Short mmCIF file of C-alpha atoms and ligand atoms in Angstrom, two decimals:
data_model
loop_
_atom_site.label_atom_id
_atom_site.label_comp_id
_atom_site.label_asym_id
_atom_site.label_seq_id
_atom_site.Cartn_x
_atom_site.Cartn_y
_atom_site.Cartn_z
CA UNK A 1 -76.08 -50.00 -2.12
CA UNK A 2 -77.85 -49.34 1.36
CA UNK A 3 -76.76 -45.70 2.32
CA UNK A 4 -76.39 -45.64 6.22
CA UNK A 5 -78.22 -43.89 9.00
CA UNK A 6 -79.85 -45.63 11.22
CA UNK A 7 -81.41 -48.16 10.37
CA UNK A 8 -78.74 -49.28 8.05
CA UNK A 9 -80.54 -51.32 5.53
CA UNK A 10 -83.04 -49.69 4.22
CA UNK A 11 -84.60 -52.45 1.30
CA UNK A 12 -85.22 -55.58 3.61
CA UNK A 13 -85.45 -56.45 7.08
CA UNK A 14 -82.34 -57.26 8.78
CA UNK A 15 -81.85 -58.51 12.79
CA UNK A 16 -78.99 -59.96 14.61
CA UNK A 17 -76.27 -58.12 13.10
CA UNK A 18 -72.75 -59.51 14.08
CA UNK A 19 -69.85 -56.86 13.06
CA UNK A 20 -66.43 -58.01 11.96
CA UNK A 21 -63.74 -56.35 10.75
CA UNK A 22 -62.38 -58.45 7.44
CA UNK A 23 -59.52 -57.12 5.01
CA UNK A 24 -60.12 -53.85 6.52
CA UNK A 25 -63.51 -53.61 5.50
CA UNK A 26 -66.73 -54.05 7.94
CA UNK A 27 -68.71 -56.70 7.29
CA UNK A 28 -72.26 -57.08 9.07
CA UNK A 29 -73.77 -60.59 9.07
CA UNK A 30 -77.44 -60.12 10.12
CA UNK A 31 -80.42 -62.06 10.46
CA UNK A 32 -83.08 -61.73 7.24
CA UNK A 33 -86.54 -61.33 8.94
CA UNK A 34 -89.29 -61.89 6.13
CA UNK A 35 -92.81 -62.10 6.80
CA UNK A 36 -94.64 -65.80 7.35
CA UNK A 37 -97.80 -66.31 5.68
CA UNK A 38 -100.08 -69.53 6.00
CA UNK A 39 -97.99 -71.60 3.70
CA UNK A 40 -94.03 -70.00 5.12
CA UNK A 41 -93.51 -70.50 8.49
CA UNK A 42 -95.75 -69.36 11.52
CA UNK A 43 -97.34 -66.80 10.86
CA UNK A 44 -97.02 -64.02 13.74
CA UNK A 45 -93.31 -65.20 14.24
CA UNK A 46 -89.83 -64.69 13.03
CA UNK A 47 -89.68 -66.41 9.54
CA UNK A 48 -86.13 -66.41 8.03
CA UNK A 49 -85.00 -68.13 5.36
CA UNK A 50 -81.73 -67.08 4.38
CA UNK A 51 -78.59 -65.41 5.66
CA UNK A 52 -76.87 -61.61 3.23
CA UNK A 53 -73.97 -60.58 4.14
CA UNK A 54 -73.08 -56.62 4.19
CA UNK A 55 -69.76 -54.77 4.02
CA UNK A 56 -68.97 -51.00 4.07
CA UNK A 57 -65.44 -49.39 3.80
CA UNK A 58 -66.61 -46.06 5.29
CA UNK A 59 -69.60 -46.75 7.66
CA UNK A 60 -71.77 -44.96 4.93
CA UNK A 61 -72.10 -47.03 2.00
CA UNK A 62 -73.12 -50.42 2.31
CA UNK A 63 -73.30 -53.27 -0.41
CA UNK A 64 -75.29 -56.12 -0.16
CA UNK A 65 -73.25 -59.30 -1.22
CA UNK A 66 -76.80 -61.07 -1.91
CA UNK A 67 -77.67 -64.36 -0.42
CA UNK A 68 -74.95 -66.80 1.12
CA UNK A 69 -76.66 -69.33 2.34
CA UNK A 70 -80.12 -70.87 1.96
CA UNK A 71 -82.04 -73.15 4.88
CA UNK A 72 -82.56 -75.28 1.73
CA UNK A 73 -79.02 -75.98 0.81
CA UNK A 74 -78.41 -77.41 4.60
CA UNK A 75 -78.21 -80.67 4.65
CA UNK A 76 -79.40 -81.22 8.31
CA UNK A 77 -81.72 -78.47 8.52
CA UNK A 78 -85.33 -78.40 8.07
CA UNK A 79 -86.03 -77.22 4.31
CA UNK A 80 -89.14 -75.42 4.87
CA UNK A 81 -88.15 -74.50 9.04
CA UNK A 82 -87.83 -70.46 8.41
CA UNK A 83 -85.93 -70.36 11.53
CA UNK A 84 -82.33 -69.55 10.15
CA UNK A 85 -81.53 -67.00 13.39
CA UNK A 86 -78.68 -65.06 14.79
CA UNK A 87 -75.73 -66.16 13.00
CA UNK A 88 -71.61 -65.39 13.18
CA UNK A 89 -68.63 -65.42 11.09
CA UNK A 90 -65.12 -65.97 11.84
CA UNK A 91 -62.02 -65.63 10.04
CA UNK A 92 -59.04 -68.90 10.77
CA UNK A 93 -55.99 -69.46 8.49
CA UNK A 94 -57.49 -67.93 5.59
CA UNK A 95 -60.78 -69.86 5.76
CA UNK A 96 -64.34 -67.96 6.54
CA UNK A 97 -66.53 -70.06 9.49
CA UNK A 98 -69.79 -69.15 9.69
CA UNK A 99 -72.17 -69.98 11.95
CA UNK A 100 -76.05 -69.99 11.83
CA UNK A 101 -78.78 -71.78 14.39
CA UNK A 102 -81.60 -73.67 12.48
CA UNK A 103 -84.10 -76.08 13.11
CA UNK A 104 -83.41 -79.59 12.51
CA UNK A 105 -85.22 -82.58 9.95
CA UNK A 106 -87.62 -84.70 11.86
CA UNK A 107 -86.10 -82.88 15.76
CA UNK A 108 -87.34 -80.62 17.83
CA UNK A 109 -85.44 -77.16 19.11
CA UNK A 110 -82.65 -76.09 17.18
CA UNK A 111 -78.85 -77.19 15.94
CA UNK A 112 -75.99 -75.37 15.11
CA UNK A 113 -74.17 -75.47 11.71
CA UNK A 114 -71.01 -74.22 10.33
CA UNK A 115 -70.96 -73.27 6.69
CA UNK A 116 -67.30 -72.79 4.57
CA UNK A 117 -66.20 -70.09 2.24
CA UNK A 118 -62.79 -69.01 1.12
CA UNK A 119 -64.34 -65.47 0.47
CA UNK A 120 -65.95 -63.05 3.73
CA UNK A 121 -68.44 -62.40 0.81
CA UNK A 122 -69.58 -66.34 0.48
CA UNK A 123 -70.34 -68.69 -1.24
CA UNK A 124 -70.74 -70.80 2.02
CA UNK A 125 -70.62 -74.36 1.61
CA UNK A 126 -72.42 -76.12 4.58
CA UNK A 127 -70.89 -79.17 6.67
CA UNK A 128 -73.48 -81.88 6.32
CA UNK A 129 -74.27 -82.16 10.03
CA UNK A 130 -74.43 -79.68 12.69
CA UNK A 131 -71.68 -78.93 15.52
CA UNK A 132 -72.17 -82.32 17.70
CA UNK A 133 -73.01 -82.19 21.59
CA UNK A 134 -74.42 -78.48 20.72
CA UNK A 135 -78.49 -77.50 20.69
CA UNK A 136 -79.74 -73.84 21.18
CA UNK A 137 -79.57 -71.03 19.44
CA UNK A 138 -77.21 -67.87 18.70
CA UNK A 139 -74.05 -69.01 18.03
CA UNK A 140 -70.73 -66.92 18.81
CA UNK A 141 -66.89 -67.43 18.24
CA UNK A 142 -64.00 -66.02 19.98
CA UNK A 143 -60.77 -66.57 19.10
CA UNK A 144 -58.13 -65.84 21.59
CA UNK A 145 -54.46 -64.51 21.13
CA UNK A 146 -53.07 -67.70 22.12
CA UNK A 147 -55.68 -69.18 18.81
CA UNK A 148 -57.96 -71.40 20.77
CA UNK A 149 -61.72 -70.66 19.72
CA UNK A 150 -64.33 -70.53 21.65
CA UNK A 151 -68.18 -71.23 20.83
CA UNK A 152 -70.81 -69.47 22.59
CA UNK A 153 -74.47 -70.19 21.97
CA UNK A 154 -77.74 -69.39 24.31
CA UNK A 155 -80.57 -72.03 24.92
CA UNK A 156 -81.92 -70.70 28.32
CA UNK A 157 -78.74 -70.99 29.81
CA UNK A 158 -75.62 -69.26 28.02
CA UNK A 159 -73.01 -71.85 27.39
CA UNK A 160 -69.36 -72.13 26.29
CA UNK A 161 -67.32 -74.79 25.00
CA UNK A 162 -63.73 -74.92 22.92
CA UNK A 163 -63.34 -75.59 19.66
CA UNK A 164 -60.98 -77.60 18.02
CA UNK A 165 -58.66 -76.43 15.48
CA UNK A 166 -60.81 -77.24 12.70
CA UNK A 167 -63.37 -75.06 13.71
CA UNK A 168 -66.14 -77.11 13.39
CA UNK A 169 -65.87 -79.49 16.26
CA UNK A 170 -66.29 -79.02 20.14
CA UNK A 171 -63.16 -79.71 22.04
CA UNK A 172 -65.16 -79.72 25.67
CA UNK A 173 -67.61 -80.22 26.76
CA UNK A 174 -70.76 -77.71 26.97
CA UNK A 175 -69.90 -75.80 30.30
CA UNK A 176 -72.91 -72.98 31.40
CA UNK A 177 -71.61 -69.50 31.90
CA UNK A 178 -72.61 -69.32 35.77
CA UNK A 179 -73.07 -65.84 37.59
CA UNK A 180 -75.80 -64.75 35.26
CA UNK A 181 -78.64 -63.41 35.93
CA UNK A 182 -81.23 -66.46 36.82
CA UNK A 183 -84.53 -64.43 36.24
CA UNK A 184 -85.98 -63.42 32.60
CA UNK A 185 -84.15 -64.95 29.38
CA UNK A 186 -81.03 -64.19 28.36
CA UNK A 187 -79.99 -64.90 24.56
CA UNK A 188 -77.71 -63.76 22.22
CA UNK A 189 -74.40 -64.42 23.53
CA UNK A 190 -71.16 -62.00 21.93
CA UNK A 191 -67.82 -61.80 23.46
CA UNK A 192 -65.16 -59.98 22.70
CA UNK A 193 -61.44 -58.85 24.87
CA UNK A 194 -60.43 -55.38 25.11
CA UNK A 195 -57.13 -54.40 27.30
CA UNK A 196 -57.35 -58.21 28.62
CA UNK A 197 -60.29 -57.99 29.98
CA UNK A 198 -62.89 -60.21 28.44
CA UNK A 199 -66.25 -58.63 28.17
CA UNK A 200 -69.67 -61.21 27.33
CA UNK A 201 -72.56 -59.29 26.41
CA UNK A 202 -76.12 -60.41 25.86
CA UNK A 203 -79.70 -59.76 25.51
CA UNK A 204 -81.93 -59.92 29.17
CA UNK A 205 -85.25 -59.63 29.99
CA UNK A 206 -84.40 -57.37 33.37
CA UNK A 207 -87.90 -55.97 32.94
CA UNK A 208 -90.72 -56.49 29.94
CA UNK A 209 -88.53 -56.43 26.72
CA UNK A 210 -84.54 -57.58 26.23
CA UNK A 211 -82.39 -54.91 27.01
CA UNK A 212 -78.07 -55.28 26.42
CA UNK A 213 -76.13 -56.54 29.38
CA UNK A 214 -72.54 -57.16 29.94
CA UNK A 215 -70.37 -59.21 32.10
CA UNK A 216 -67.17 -58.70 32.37
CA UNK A 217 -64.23 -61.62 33.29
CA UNK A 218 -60.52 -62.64 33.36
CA UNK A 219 -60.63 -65.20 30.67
CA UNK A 220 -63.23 -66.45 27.72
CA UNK A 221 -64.49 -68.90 30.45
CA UNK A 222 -65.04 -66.54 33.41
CA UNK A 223 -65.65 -66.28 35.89
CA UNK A 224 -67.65 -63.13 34.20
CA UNK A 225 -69.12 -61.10 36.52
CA UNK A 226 -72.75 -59.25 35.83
CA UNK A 227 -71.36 -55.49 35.35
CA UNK A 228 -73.99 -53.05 33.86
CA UNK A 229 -76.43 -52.47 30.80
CA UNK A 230 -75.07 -51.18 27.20
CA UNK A 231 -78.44 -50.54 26.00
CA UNK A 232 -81.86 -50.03 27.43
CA UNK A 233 -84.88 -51.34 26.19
CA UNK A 234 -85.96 -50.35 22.75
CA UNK A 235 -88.01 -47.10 22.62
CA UNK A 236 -90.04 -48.74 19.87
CA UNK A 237 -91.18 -51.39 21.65
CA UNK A 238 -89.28 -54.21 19.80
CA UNK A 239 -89.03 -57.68 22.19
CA UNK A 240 -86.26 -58.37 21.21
CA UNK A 241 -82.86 -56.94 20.83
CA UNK A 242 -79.32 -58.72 19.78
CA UNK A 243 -75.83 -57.07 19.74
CA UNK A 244 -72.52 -57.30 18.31
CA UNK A 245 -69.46 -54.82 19.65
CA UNK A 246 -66.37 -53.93 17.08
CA UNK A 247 -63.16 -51.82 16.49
CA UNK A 248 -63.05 -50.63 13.50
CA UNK A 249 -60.64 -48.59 12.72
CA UNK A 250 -59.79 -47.16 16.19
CA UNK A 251 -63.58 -46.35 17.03
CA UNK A 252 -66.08 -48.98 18.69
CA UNK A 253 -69.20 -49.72 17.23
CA UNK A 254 -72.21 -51.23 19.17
CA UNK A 255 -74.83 -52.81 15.75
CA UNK A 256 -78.37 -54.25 17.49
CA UNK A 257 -81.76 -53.92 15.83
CA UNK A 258 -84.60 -52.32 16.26
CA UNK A 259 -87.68 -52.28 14.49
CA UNK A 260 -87.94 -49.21 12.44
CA UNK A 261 -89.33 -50.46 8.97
CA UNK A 262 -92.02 -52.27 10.78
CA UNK A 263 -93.68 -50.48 13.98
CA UNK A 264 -96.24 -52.76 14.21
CA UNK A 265 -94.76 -55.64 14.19
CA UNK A 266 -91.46 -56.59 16.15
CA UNK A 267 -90.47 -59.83 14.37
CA UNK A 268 -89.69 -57.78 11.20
CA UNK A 269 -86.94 -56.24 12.48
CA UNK A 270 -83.92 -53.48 11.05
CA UNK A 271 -80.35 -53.31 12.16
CA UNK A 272 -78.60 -50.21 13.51
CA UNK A 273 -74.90 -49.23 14.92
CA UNK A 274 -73.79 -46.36 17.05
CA UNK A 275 -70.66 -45.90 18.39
CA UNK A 276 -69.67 -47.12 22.04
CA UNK A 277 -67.34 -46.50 24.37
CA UNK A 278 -65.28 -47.41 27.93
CA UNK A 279 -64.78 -44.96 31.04
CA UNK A 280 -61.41 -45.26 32.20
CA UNK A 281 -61.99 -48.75 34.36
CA UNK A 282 -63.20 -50.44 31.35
CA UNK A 283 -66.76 -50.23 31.89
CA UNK A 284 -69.09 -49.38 29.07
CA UNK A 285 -70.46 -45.69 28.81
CA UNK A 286 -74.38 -47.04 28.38
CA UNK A 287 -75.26 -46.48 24.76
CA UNK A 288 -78.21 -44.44 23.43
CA UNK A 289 -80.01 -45.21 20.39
CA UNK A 290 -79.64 -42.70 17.44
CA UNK A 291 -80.99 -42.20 14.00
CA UNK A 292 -78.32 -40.83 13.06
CA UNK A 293 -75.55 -43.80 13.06
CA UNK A 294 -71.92 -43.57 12.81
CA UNK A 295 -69.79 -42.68 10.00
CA UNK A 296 -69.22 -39.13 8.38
CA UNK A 297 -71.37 -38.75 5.08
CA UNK A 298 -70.30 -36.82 1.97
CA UNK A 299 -72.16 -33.48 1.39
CA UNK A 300 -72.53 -34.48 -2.00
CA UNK A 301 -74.78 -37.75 -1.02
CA UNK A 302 -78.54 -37.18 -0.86
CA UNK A 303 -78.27 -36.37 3.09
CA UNK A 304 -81.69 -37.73 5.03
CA UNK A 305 -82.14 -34.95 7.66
CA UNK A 306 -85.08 -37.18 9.17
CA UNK A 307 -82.41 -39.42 10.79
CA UNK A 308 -81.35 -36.42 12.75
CA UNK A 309 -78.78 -35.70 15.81
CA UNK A 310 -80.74 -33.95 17.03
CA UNK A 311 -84.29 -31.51 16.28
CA UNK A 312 -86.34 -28.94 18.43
CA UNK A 313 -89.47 -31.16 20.26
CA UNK A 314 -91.82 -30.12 17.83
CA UNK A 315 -90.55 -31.42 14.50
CA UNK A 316 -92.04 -34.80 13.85
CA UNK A 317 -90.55 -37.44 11.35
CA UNK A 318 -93.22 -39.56 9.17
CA UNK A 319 -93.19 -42.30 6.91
CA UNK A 320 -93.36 -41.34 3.31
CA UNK A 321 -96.07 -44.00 2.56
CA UNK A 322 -97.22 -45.05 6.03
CA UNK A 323 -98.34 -48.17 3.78
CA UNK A 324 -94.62 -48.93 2.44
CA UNK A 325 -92.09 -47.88 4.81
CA UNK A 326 -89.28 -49.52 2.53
CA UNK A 327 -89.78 -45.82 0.47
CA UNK A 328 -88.27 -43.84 3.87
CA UNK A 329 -88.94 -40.77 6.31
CA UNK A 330 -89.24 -36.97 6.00
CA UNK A 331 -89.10 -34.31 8.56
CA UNK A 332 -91.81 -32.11 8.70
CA UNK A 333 -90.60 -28.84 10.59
CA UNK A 334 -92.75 -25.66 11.45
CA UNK A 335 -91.92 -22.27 12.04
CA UNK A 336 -89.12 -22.37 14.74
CA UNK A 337 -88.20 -26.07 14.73
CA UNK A 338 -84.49 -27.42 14.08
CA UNK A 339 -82.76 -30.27 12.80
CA UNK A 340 -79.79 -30.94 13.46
CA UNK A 341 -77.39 -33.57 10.80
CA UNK A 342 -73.90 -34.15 12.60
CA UNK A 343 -70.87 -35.24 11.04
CA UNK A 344 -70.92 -34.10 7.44
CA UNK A 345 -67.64 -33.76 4.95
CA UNK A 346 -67.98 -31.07 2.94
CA UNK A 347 -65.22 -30.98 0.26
CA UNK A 348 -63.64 -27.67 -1.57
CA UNK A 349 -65.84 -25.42 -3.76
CA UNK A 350 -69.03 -26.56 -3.08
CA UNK A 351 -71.69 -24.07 -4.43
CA UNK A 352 -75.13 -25.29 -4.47
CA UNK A 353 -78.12 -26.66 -1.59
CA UNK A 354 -80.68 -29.10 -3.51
CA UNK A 355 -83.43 -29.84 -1.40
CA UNK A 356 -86.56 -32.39 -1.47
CA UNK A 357 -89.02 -30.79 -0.31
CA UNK A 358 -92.89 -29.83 -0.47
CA UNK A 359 -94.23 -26.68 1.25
CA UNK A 360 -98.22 -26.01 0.53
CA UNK A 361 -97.89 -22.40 1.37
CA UNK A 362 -93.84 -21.50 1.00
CA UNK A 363 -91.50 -21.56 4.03
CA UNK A 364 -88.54 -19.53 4.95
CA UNK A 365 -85.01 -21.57 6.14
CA UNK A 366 -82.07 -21.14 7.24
CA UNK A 367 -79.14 -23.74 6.99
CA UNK A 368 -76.06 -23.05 9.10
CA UNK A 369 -73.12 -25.05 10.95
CA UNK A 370 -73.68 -25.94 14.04
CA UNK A 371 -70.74 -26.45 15.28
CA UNK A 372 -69.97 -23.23 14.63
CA UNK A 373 -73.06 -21.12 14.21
CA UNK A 374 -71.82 -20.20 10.98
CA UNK A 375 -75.06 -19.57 8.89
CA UNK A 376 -74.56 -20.64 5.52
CA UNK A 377 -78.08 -19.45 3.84
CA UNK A 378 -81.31 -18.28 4.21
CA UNK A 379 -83.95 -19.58 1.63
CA UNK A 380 -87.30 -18.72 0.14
CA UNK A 381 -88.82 -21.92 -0.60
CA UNK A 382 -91.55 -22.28 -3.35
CA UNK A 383 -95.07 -23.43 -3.00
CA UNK A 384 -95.51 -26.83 -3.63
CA UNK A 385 -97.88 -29.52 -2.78
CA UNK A 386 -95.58 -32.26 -4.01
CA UNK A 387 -92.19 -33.08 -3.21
CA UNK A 388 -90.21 -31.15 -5.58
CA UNK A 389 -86.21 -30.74 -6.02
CA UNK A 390 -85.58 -27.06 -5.27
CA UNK A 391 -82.19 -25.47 -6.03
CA UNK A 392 -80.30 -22.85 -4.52
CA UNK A 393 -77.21 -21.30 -5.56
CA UNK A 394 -75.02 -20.35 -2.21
CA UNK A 395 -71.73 -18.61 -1.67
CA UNK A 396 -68.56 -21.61 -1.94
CA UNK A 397 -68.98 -23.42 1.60
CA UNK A 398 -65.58 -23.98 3.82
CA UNK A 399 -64.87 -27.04 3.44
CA UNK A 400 -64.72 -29.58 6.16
CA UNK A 401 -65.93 -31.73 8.87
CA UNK A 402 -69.31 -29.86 9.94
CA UNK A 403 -72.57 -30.51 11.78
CA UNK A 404 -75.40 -29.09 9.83
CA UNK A 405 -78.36 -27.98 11.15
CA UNK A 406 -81.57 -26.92 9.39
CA UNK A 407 -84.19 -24.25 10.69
CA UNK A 408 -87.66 -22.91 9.12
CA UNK A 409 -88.43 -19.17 10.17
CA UNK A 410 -91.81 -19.09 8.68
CA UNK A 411 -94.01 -21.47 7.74
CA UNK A 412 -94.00 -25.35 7.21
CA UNK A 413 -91.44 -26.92 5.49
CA UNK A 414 -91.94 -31.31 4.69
CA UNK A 415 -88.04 -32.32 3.95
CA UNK A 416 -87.02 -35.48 2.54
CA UNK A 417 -83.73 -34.97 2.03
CA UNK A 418 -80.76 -32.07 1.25
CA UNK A 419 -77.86 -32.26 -1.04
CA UNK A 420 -74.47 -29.80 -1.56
CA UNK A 421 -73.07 -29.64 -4.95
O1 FUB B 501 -83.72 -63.54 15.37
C1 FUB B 501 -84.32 -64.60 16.08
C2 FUB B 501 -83.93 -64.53 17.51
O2 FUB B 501 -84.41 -63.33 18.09
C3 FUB B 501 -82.45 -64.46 17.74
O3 FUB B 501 -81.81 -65.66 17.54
C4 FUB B 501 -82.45 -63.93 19.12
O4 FUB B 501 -81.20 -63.50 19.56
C5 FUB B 501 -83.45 -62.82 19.00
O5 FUB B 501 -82.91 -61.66 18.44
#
């Protein structure tokens, strides 16, 4: 179970993350970046292999369904190509479609495939030859009120084409989106209708890195015209970026990646979701990256501070073990500095503060609401050179929705996490 901030998956590397809303639940469909060594894939490049789904009913807890579909159970596709890339999933008359790019046997470039399952959660059982008349990469389905489907897919060009009713046939032929930008790729096609308007987004390379565009048109085959930028370039430097854009339960969600789990190297790369939404013409409000994430955690879950709303300048956040960044963050936070944890649901009669935490030479906090200024304690904290569990007992907390925010008044306090009981 992958417990979300951002990013959401905290035990693997995850990119491409496509959002859909199944039997009420979310379910994210990501890329699986591993790492290529001299006998996997390229080394220095993306090396997948397989495709996990994820689902959450609360935007907090997420379970991994494992493995649904191997490069090596694909007929077509290249057993040892590592390239299985951005894929999607679509529900049709009971049936789960999903779609994954991969390179070919004994081809160049790349195919795209269309893989079964009666279940959101898999197993997947591949078609034995890709979608016909289709190459490139980064497959996309709409499906329209009226039912006809639509697959989108990116291979320097973004292109569009129908589908027939069994989903795994085209039913035109390839048409390119036109009105695009012509300069600097564009990738990673998503499109989705809101108040009929139909909005395609995608990855461009406006400047050095892909930053998230959007075009916005009257129907699934345009004419779209180029309308702004959802996301800017990543602040950690990853190339590339890829988006999805869901309602899920009355709020919109943007998921992209970044690569948080591995700064040094953007083809290992870690999804994330905030939430998005319109100004009153149906534009998109331009998206900032958080740590914090969507969804409203429980007080009573282990509650990482270090993906924060918000914090004073001066606290920093570190790497446990710079040399295994699978093991998380902590905030390390000196006399005067803040951090701030939005969005917290604290239930009746809660009486206790646990904290992780290591403090050479003791520390003085103070955790309030921020919302409200309410302050809710002020804590001695012990000596201790190692992270240790220190526990407070504290007057019952209101219950309630609050934003929680965390301040040292003396000394130097190294938080990995807090917890209400
Ligand atoms: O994950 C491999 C490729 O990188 C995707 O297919 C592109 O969209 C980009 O994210």
């Amino acid at each position: 179970m992958a417990k979300a901030q951002n990013p959401l998956v905290l035990d693997q590397y995850t990119a491409d993350p496509t959002a859909r809303v199944f039997n009420g639940k979310l379910y994210v469909y990501p890329s699986h970046d591993i790492l290529c060594t001299e006998d996997k894939g390229r080394v220095g490049w993306f090396c997948m292999e397989d495709y996990h789904v994820f689902s959450s009913d609360n935007l907090t807890a997420w379970k991994d369904h494992g493995e649904i579909l191997n490069q090596t159970e694909v007929a077509w596709a290249d057993p040892s190509g590592y390239s299985m890339w951005a894929p999607d999933c679509v529900e049709r008359d009971g049936k789960y479609y999903f779609y994954f790019p991969t390179k070919p046997k004994d081809e160049k470039g790349f195919k795209i495939g269309v893989a079964i399952s009666d279940s959101p959660e898999g197993p997947f059982v591949p078609q034995q030859e890709p979608i016909a008349g289709v190459n490139g990469i980064d497959p996309n389905v709409f499906i329209d009120s009226d039912g006809q489907a639509y697959l989108y897919w990116s291979g320097g060009n973004i292109f569009v084409a129908k589908l027939k009713p069994n989903m795994t046939e085209l039913a035109s032929e390839p048409e390119v989106i036109a009105n695009l930008p012509q300069e600097g790729l564009k990738e990673g096609p998503f499109v989705f209708k809101r108040n009929d308007q139909y909005y395609l987004t995608y990855p461009h390379v406006a400047n050095k890195t892909e930053r998230l565009e959007y075009a916005m048109g009257p129907s699934p085959m345009g004419p779209f015209t180029v309308t702004g930028v959802i996301m800017d370039e990543s602040p950690t430097g990853c190339w590339t970026n890829h988006q999805s854009i869901v309602n899920f339960k009355d709020q919109w969600y943007l998921f992209y990646h970044h690569n948080d789990l591995s700064p040094d190297f953007d083809k290992n790369r870690s999804i994330r979701a905030d939430s998005l939404s319109f100004n009153n013409d149906g534009t998109i409000v331009k998206v900032q990256p958080t740590l914090r994430g969507i969804g409203i955690n429980e007080a009573t879950e282990m509650l990482q501070i270090d993906r924060y709303s918000s914090k004073s300048d001066s606290a920093t956040v570190q790497f446990n073990n710079p040399e295994a960044p699978f093991q998380g963050w902590h905030a390390v936070l000196n006399a005067g500095d803040f951090i701030k944890y939005n969005q917290v649901n604290f239930e009746d009669k809660l009486s206790q503060l646990l904290l992780n935490v290591k403090t050479k030479e003791g520390a003085e906090i103070e955790i309030s609401f921020a919302n409200s200024d309410e302050s809710i304690a002020k804590l001695t904290l012990a000596n201790s050179t190692d992270f240790n569990i220190q526990d407070f007992e504290l007057d019952t907390i209101k219950s309630g929705i609050h934003d929680i925010k965390v301040q040292v008044t003396s000394g130097t306090a190294t938080i990995d996490w807090i917890q209400f009981k």
